[in-house]
């Protein structure tokens, strides 16, 4: 059996007096798309936030490539992941400056200008390069942030609420790019959505959260299974 990219055990997180997340055991494997779906307040963002923001949960163990995630240095861990969060405060400067600064954070990107040209062309956003980040519309800002994180070519890509601010055409373009990143580049995508049908054609595993608990896990092409605390292994 392949070694999981992430192995999560006895994870528990509360917000105030409310239980936000309880996961007994779950594994995430390489080169697959994991879609976390559920209603507002079900725990999707809390789960992604723990994994990508490294907010240490109140209880539990998270292994990343068989090592305690919190034993990695910030630089070492964040060099392997990219994040498109739900909320993003645009920095000062142009879109070009933001993209260049983002790409320079990753040690594996040797030619930043080449990466800039590639992502600008693939996402049809070169016309935005000279615009100020703070002047972008919500849709433009979301598209630029997605472009930066996809262009980072990281081992793991997190996208919180994939459909946020995107129209039908942009969403179609995004899903095509994500399909290639997963199936040709071996990127592991961990995404959340309130509409699982949007990601049905690229999802490897769909996980339903309700009140902070996994209620079901469904692998692509298979019938829905009730969650028993040890699912998610491929």
Short mmCIF file of C-alpha atoms in Angstrom, two decimals:
data_model
loop_
_atom_site.label_atom_id
_atom_site.label_comp_id
_atom_site.label_asym_id
_atom_site.label_seq_id
_atom_site.Cartn_x
_atom_site.Cartn_y
_atom_site.Cartn_z
CA UNK A 1 0.00 0.00 0.00
CA UNK A 2 1.45 3.43 -0.94
CA UNK A 3 2.59 5.75 1.81
CA UNK A 4 0.05 8.56 2.34
CA UNK A 5 1.01 12.15 1.65
CA UNK A 6 -1.01 13.18 4.73
CA UNK A 7 -2.06 10.86 7.53
CA UNK A 8 -4.54 12.37 10.01
CA UNK A 9 -5.47 10.71 13.31
CA UNK A 10 -7.76 11.74 16.18
CA UNK A 11 -8.01 15.33 14.97
CA UNK A 12 -10.17 17.64 17.08
CA UNK A 13 -10.73 21.39 16.88
CA UNK A 14 -13.22 23.63 18.67
CA UNK A 15 -14.18 27.24 18.02
CA UNK A 16 -15.43 28.76 21.23
CA UNK A 17 -17.81 26.29 22.82
CA UNK A 18 -18.65 24.67 19.49
CA UNK A 19 -17.03 21.55 18.06
CA UNK A 20 -15.70 22.60 14.65
CA UNK A 21 -13.95 19.44 13.53
CA UNK A 22 -13.55 15.80 14.62
CA UNK A 23 -11.73 13.34 12.35
CA UNK A 24 -10.79 9.94 13.70
CA UNK A 25 -8.59 8.82 10.82
CA UNK A 26 -8.11 9.91 7.23
CA UNK A 27 -5.33 9.55 4.64
CA UNK A 28 -4.62 11.71 1.63
CA UNK A 29 -2.57 10.24 -1.21
CA UNK A 30 -0.42 11.75 -3.94
CA UNK A 31 -1.61 12.82 -7.36
CA UNK A 32 -5.33 12.76 -6.56
CA UNK A 33 -8.13 15.28 -6.10
CA UNK A 34 -9.83 15.33 -2.69
CA UNK A 35 -13.05 17.31 -2.60
CA UNK A 36 -14.51 18.29 0.77
CA UNK A 37 -18.17 19.20 0.42
CA UNK A 38 -20.91 20.15 2.81
CA UNK A 39 -23.09 23.07 3.89
CA UNK A 40 -21.84 26.33 5.35
CA UNK A 41 -20.30 25.74 8.77
CA UNK A 42 -19.70 22.03 8.22
CA UNK A 43 -15.95 22.24 8.91
CA UNK A 44 -14.50 22.43 5.39
CA UNK A 45 -12.55 25.65 5.81
CA UNK A 46 -11.43 24.69 9.33
CA UNK A 47 -9.94 21.47 7.99
CA UNK A 48 -8.14 23.19 5.11
CA UNK A 49 -7.00 25.95 7.44
CA UNK A 50 -5.36 23.43 9.75
CA UNK A 51 -3.52 21.80 6.86
CA UNK A 52 -2.39 24.89 4.97
CA UNK A 53 -2.19 27.61 7.60
CA UNK A 54 -0.61 25.23 10.08
CA UNK A 55 -2.91 26.29 12.90
CA UNK A 56 -2.20 23.52 15.32
CA UNK A 57 -5.36 21.63 16.30
CA UNK A 58 -6.23 21.19 19.93
CA UNK A 59 -5.78 17.44 19.64
CA UNK A 60 -4.57 14.97 17.05
CA UNK A 61 -1.70 13.99 14.80
CA UNK A 62 -1.00 15.11 11.24
CA UNK A 63 1.83 13.43 9.38
CA UNK A 64 3.13 14.88 6.12
CA UNK A 65 5.21 12.31 4.25
CA UNK A 66 5.47 10.25 7.47
CA UNK A 67 6.80 13.17 9.53
CA UNK A 68 4.93 15.29 12.06
CA UNK A 69 3.76 18.30 10.04
CA UNK A 70 4.71 20.65 12.85
CA UNK A 71 8.31 19.43 12.87
CA UNK A 72 8.90 20.97 9.43
CA UNK A 73 10.21 24.51 9.31
CA UNK A 74 7.79 27.05 7.84
CA UNK A 75 10.02 27.49 4.83
CA UNK A 76 10.40 23.78 4.17
CA UNK A 77 6.69 23.03 4.45
CA UNK A 78 5.39 26.04 2.55
CA UNK A 79 7.86 25.37 -0.26
CA UNK A 80 5.76 22.29 -1.04
CA UNK A 81 2.25 23.71 -0.83
CA UNK A 82 0.21 26.47 -2.49
CA UNK A 83 -2.96 28.06 -1.18
CA UNK A 84 -5.98 29.85 -2.69
CA UNK A 85 -8.01 30.78 0.42
CA UNK A 86 -11.56 32.10 0.53
CA UNK A 87 -10.47 35.47 1.90
CA UNK A 88 -7.51 37.36 0.48
CA UNK A 89 -6.44 40.94 1.13
CA UNK A 90 -4.74 42.25 -2.02
CA UNK A 91 -1.26 43.69 -1.46
CA UNK A 92 0.03 46.96 -2.85
CA UNK A 93 1.60 46.84 -6.28
CA UNK A 94 0.70 45.39 -9.65
CA UNK A 95 -0.51 41.95 -10.61
CA UNK A 96 2.88 41.30 -12.20
CA UNK A 97 4.66 42.16 -8.95
CA UNK A 98 2.37 39.87 -6.95
CA UNK A 99 2.89 36.93 -9.32
CA UNK A 100 6.66 37.40 -9.44
CA UNK A 101 6.88 37.65 -5.65
CA UNK A 102 4.77 34.50 -5.26
CA UNK A 103 6.84 32.46 -7.73
CA UNK A 104 10.12 33.57 -6.13
CA UNK A 105 9.04 31.93 -2.86
CA UNK A 106 9.41 28.47 -4.40
CA UNK A 107 12.89 26.99 -4.63
CA UNK A 108 11.97 24.75 -7.58
CA UNK A 109 11.01 27.68 -9.85
CA UNK A 110 14.26 28.63 -11.55
CA UNK A 111 12.90 30.90 -14.31
CA UNK A 112 10.30 33.25 -12.86
CA UNK A 113 9.73 35.23 -16.05
CA UNK A 114 9.07 32.06 -18.02
CA UNK A 115 6.57 30.90 -15.39
CA UNK A 116 4.92 34.34 -15.48
CA UNK A 117 4.51 34.18 -19.25
CA UNK A 118 3.15 30.62 -19.11
CA UNK A 119 0.50 31.26 -16.48
CA UNK A 120 -0.49 34.55 -18.09
CA UNK A 121 -1.06 32.82 -21.41
CA UNK A 122 -2.78 29.72 -20.05
CA UNK A 123 -5.18 31.74 -17.91
CA UNK A 124 -5.60 34.59 -20.42
CA UNK A 125 -4.71 37.26 -17.90
CA UNK A 126 -1.67 39.04 -19.35
CA UNK A 127 -3.90 42.10 -19.83
CA UNK A 128 -4.11 42.36 -16.03
CA UNK A 129 -0.37 42.34 -15.38
CA UNK A 130 0.02 46.13 -15.15
CA UNK A 131 -3.11 46.70 -13.08
CA UNK A 132 -2.92 47.41 -9.37
CA UNK A 133 -3.99 44.48 -7.21
CA UNK A 134 -6.22 46.71 -5.10
CA UNK A 135 -8.18 47.89 -8.17
CA UNK A 136 -9.20 44.43 -9.36
CA UNK A 137 -12.79 43.26 -9.23
CA UNK A 138 -13.53 40.28 -6.93
CA UNK A 139 -13.62 37.99 -9.97
CA UNK A 140 -10.32 39.32 -11.36
CA UNK A 141 -8.65 39.11 -7.96
CA UNK A 142 -9.78 35.51 -7.49
CA UNK A 143 -8.49 34.61 -10.95
CA UNK A 144 -5.09 36.19 -10.29
CA UNK A 145 -4.74 34.42 -6.93
CA UNK A 146 -5.67 31.10 -8.54
CA UNK A 147 -3.13 31.75 -11.30
CA UNK A 148 -0.39 32.45 -8.77
CA UNK A 149 -1.07 29.28 -6.80
CA UNK A 150 -1.47 27.03 -9.83
CA UNK A 151 1.67 28.53 -11.35
CA UNK A 152 3.60 27.73 -8.19
CA UNK A 153 3.60 24.10 -9.38
CA UNK A 154 3.64 22.84 -5.79
CA UNK A 155 3.37 19.29 -4.51
CA UNK A 156 0.02 20.12 -2.85
CA UNK A 157 -2.54 22.70 -4.01
CA UNK A 158 -5.31 23.87 -1.67
CA UNK A 159 -8.35 25.74 -3.02
CA UNK A 160 -11.01 26.79 -0.53
CA UNK A 161 -14.42 27.11 -2.23
CA UNK A 162 -13.38 26.46 -5.81
CA UNK A 163 -16.38 28.18 -7.39
CA UNK A 164 -15.98 31.48 -5.54
CA UNK A 165 -16.51 34.53 -7.83
CA UNK A 166 -16.13 32.46 -11.00
CA UNK A 167 -18.50 32.36 -13.95
CA UNK A 168 -19.24 29.29 -16.01
CA UNK A 169 -16.55 29.93 -18.64
CA UNK A 170 -13.79 30.68 -16.13
CA UNK A 171 -14.75 27.65 -14.07
CA UNK A 172 -14.49 25.44 -17.14
CA UNK A 173 -11.00 26.79 -17.87
CA UNK A 174 -9.96 26.28 -14.26
CA UNK A 175 -11.15 22.67 -14.15
CA UNK A 176 -9.27 21.87 -17.36
CA UNK A 177 -6.07 23.26 -15.85
CA UNK A 178 -6.59 21.43 -12.58
CA UNK A 179 -7.22 18.17 -14.42
CA UNK A 180 -3.84 18.52 -16.12
CA UNK A 181 -2.07 19.45 -12.89
CA UNK A 182 -3.42 16.33 -11.18
CA UNK A 183 -3.11 13.80 -13.97
CA UNK A 184 0.03 15.00 -15.78
CA UNK A 185 2.01 16.85 -13.12
CA UNK A 186 1.09 14.65 -10.17
CA UNK A 187 -0.16 17.51 -8.01
CA UNK A 188 -2.42 16.61 -5.08
CA UNK A 189 -5.46 18.90 -5.02
CA UNK A 190 -7.36 19.42 -1.77
CA UNK A 191 -10.43 21.55 -2.41
CA UNK A 192 -13.68 22.56 -0.77
CA UNK A 193 -17.02 23.35 -2.33
CA UNK A 194 -20.69 23.74 -1.49
CA UNK A 195 -21.59 22.20 -4.86
CA UNK A 196 -19.82 18.88 -5.36
CA UNK A 197 -21.20 18.48 -8.90
CA UNK A 198 -18.87 21.25 -10.07
CA UNK A 199 -15.85 19.07 -9.36
CA UNK A 200 -17.34 15.70 -10.25
CA UNK A 201 -15.23 15.21 -13.38
CA UNK A 202 -11.89 15.74 -11.63
CA UNK A 203 -12.63 14.42 -8.12
CA UNK A 204 -10.82 11.26 -7.06
CA UNK A 205 -12.41 11.18 -3.61
CA UNK A 206 -15.40 13.21 -2.39
CA UNK A 207 -15.71 13.66 1.36
CA UNK A 208 -18.91 14.93 2.96
CA UNK A 209 -18.60 16.91 6.17
CA UNK A 210 -21.50 17.65 8.48
CA UNK A 211 -21.12 19.44 11.82
CA UNK A 212 -17.37 18.92 11.70
CA UNK A 213 -17.53 15.17 11.12
CA UNK A 214 -16.96 13.05 8.03
CA UNK A 215 -20.25 11.36 7.23
CA UNK A 216 -19.32 9.70 3.95
CA UNK A 217 -16.44 9.14 1.55
CA UNK A 218 -17.00 8.38 -2.10
CA UNK A 219 -14.29 7.35 -4.56
CA UNK A 220 -14.84 8.19 -8.22
CA UNK A 221 -16.75 5.47 -10.04
CA UNK A 222 -17.86 3.86 -6.80
CA UNK A 223 -21.00 3.99 -4.77
CA UNK A 224 -21.16 6.20 -1.68
CA UNK A 225 -19.95 4.49 1.48
CA UNK A 226 -20.80 5.37 5.04
CA UNK A 227 -17.72 6.65 6.84
CA UNK A 228 -16.35 4.28 9.47
CA UNK A 229 -13.30 6.19 10.60
CA UNK A 230 -10.76 4.32 8.49
CA UNK A 231 -11.77 5.28 4.98
CA UNK A 232 -9.81 7.42 2.55
CA UNK A 233 -7.12 4.82 1.83
CA UNK A 234 -6.58 4.18 -1.84
#
